[in-house]
Short mmCIF file of C-alpha atoms and ligand atoms in Angstrom, two decimals:
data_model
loop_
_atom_site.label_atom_id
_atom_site.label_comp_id
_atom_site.label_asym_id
_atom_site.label_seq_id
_atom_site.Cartn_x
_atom_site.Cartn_y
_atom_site.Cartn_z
CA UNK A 23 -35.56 129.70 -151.14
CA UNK A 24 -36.96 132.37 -149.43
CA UNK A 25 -35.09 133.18 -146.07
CA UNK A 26 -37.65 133.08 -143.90
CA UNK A 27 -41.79 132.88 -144.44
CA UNK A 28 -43.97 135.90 -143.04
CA UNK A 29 -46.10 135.77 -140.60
CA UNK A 30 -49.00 138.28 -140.44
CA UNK A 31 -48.41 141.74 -139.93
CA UNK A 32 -50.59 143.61 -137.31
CA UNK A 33 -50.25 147.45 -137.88
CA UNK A 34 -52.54 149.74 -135.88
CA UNK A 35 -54.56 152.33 -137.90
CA UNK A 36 -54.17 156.19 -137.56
CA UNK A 37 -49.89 155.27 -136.86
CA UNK A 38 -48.63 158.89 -136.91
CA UNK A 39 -45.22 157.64 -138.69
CA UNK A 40 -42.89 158.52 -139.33
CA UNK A 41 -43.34 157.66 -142.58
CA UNK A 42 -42.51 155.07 -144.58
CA UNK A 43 -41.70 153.15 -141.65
CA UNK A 44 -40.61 150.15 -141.72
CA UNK A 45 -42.76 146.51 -141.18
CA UNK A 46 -40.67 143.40 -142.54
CA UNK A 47 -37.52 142.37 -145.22
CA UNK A 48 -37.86 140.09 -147.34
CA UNK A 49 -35.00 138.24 -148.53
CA UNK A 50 -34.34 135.22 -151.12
CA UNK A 51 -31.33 133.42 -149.73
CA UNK A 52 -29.99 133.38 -153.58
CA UNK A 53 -29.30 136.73 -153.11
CA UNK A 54 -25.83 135.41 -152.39
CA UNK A 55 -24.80 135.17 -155.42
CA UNK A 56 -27.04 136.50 -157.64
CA UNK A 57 -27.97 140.04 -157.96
CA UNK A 58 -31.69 140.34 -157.20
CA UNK A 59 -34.46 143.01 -157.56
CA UNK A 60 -37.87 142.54 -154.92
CA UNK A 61 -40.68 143.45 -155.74
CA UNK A 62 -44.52 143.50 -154.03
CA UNK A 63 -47.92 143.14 -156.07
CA UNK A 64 -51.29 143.67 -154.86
CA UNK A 65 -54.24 146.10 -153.72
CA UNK A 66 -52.32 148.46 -151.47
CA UNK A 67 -49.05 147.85 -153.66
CA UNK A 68 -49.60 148.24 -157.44
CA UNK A 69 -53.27 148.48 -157.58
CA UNK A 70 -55.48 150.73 -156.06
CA UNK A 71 -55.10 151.85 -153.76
CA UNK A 72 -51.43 151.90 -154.75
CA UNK A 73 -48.43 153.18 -153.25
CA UNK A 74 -49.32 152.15 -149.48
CA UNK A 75 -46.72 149.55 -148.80
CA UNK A 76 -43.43 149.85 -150.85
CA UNK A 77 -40.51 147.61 -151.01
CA UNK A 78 -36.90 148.58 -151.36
CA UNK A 79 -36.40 146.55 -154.54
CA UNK A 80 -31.99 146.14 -153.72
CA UNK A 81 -32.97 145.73 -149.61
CA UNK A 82 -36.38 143.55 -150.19
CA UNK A 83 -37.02 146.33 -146.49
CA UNK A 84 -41.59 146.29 -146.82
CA UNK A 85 -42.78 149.78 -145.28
CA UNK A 86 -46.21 151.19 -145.29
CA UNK A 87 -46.26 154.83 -146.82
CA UNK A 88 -49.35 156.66 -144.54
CA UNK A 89 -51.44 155.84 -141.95
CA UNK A 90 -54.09 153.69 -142.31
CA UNK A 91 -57.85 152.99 -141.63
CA UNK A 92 -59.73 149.78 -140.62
CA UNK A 93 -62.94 150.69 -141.27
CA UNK A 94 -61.91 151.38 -145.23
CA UNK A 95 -59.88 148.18 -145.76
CA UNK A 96 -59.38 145.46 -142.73
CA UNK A 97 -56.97 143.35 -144.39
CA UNK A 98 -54.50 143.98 -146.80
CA UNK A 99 -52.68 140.73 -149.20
CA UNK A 100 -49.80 141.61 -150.98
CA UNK A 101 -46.94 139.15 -153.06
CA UNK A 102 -43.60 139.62 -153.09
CA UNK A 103 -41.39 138.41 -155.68
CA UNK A 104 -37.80 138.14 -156.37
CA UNK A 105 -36.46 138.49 -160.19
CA UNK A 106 -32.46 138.36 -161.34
CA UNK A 107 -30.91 140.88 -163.07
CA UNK A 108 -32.62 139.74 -166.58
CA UNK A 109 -35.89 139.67 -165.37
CA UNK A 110 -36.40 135.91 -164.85
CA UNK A 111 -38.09 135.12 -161.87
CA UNK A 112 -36.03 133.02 -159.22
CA UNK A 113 -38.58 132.31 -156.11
CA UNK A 114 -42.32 131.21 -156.07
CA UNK A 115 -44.56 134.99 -154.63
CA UNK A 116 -44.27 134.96 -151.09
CA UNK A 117 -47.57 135.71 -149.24
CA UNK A 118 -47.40 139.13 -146.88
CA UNK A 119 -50.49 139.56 -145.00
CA UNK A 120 -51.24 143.32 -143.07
CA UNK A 121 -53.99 143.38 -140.60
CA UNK A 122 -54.97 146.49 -139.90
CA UNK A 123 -55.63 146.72 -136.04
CA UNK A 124 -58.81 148.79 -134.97
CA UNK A 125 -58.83 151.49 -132.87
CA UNK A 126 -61.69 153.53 -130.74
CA UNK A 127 -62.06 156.06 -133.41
CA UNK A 128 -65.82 156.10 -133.95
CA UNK A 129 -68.29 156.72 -131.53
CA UNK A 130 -71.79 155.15 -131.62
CA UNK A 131 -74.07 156.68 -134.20
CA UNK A 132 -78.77 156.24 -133.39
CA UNK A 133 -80.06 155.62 -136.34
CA UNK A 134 -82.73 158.40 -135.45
CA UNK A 135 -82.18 160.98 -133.28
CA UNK A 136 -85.90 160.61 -132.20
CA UNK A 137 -87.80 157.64 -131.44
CA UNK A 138 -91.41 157.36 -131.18
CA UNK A 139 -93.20 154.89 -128.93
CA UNK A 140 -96.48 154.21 -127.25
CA UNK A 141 -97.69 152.28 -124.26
CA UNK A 142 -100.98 151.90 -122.90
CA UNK A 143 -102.04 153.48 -120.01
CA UNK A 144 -102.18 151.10 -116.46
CA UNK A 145 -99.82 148.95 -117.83
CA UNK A 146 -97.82 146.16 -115.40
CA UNK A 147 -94.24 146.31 -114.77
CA UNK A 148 -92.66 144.54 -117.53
CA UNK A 149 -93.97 146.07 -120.39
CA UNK A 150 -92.10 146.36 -123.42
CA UNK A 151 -92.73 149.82 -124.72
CA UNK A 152 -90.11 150.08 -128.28
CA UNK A 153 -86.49 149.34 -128.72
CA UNK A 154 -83.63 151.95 -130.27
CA UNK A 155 -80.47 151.00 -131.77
CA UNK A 156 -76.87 152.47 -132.33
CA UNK A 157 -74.17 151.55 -134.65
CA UNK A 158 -70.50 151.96 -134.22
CA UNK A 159 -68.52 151.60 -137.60
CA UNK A 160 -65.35 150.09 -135.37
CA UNK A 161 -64.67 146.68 -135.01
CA UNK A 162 -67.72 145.04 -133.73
CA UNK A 163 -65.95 141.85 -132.15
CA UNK A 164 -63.56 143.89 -130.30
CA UNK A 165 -64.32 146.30 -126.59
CA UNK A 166 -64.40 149.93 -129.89
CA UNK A 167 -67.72 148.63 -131.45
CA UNK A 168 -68.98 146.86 -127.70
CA UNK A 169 -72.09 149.09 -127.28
CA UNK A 170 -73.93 149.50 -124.11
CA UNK A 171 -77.52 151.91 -123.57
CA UNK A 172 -78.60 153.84 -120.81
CA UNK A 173 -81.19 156.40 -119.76
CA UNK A 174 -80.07 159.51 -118.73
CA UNK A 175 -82.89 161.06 -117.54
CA UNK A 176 -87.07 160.79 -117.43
CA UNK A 177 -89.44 163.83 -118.30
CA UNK A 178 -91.56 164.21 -115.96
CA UNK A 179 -90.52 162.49 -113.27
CA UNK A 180 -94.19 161.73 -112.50
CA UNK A 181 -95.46 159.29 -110.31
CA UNK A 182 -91.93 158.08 -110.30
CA UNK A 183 -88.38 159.30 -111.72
CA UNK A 184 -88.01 155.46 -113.13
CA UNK A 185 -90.93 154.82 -114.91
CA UNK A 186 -88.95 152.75 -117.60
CA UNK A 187 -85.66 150.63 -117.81
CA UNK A 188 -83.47 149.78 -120.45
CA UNK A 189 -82.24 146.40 -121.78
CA UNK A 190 -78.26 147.77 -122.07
CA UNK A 191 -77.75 145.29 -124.64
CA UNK A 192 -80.43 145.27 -127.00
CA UNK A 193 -81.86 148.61 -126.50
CA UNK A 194 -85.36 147.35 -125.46
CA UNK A 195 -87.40 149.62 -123.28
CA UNK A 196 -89.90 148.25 -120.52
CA UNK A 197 -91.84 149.57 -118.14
CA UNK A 198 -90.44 148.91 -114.34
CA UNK A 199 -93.12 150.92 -112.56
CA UNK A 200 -96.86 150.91 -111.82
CA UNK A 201 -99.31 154.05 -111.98
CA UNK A 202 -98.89 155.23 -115.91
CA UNK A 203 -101.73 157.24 -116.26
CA UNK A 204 -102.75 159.14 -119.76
CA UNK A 205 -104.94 161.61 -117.59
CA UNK A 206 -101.94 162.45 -115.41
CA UNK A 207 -98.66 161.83 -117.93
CA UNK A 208 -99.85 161.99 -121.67
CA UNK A 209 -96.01 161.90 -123.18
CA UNK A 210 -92.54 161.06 -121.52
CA UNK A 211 -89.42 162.19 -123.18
CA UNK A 212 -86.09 159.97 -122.06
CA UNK A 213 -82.51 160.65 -123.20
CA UNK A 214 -80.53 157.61 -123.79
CA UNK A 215 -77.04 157.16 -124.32
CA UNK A 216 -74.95 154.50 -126.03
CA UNK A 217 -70.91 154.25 -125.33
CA UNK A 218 -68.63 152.07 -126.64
CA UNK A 219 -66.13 150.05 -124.64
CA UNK A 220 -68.80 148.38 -123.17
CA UNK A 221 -70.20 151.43 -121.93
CA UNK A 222 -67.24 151.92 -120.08
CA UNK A 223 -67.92 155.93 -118.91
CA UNK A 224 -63.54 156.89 -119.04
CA UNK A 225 -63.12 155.41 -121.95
CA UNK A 226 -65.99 154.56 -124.23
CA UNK A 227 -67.74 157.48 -126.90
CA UNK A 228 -70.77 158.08 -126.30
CA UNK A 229 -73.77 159.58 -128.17
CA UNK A 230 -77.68 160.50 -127.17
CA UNK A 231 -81.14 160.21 -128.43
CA UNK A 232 -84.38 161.24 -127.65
CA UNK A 233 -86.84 158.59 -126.80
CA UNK A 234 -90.99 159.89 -126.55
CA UNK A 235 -92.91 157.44 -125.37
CA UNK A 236 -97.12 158.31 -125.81
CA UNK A 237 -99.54 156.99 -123.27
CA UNK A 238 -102.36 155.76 -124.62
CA UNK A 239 -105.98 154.86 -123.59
C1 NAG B 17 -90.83 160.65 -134.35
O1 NAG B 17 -91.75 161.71 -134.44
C2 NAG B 17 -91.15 162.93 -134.83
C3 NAG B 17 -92.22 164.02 -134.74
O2 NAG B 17 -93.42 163.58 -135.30
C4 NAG B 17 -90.54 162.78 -136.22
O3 NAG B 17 -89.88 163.97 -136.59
C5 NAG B 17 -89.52 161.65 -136.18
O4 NAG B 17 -89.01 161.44 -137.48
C6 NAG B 17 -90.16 160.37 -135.68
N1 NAG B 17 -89.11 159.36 -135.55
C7 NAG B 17 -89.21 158.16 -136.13
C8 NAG B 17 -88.06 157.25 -135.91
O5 NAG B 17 -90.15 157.80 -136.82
#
């Protein structure tokens, strides 16, 4: 039998080695008295992309080969097996699973760089004006792909600096103050920012758009 079943691997992305360094060995406990040879199958082994993970085929030691990157493969399955000296295999494949563990290493992308919206003139607090929306390619269920808006500033600043909110959630822009007035304030350009980590400002990434919002009649 095989000495000992794996349990899932978690390996971080972007490891800086050294490498090959080592994750697991494998060993068939009739290694005792029989001269085996290891070996591991699979995308990320011998199919593409091949040559990640190698095995030492005397050893059965598993190491990964370079570092590696979530948001190209999450989850890697390899099978080892264990043949005798003629070939003939002597255990079932073993099951090796490698999750690849995210890390911050995108920062939130607007899908425009300028949004257009419009809201009528003499509107009431609570008006929804237009929403805008980031994307982070890291792990969405975990704090890297989190995302969290802001407005950074209002231009003008006319009748009020806050003239509009944002949901930091969804994105979704309201009015939160009276007195928008198309003969006064025709156009009002906001920067918002999204960061990552739950917008948390030491260490989420962070990018800006440009949000111009038309007053109409
Ligand atoms: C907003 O308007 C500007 C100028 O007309 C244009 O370049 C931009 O593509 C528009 N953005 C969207 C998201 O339609």
């Amino acid at each position: 039998d095989w000495a000992a079943v794996i349990p899932p691997i978690n390996l971080p992305e972007n490891s800086r080695g050294p490498f090959p360094q080592e994750l697991v060995r494998i060993r068939s406990d009739r290694d005792k008295n029989l001269s085996l040879r290891y070996s591991v199958t699979g995308p990320g082994a011998d199919q593409p992309p091949t040559g990640i993970f190698i095995i030492n085929p005397i050893s059965g030691q598993l190491s990964v080969t370079k570092p590696l990157d979530r948001e190209l493969i999450a989850r890697f399955h390899l099978r080892a097996h264990a043949v005798d000296i003629n070939g003939n295999q002597v255990e079932n494949p073993i099951d090796i699973v490698i999750n690849v563990i995210d890390m911050n290493d995108n920062r939130p992308e607007f899908l425009h760089q300028v949004w257009n919206g419009s809201v009528p003139e003499g509107s009431k607090p609570g008006t929804y004006v237009m929403t805008v929306t980031a994307i982070d390619a890291d792990d969405p269920n975990a704090l890297n792909g989190m995302l969290r808006y802001r407005i950074l500033s209002q231009a003008p600043s006319t009748p009020s600096p806050n003239m509009f909110t944002i949901n930091n959630e969804t994105g979704d822009i309201i009015t939160v103050a009276a007195g928008l007035d198309r003969e006064k304030v025709q156009q009002y350009t906001l920067i918002i920012q999204a960061t990552d980590m739950e917008g948390n400002p030491t260490y989420g990434l962070s990018n800006t758009a440009t949000a111009v919002i038309t007053v109409t009649d």
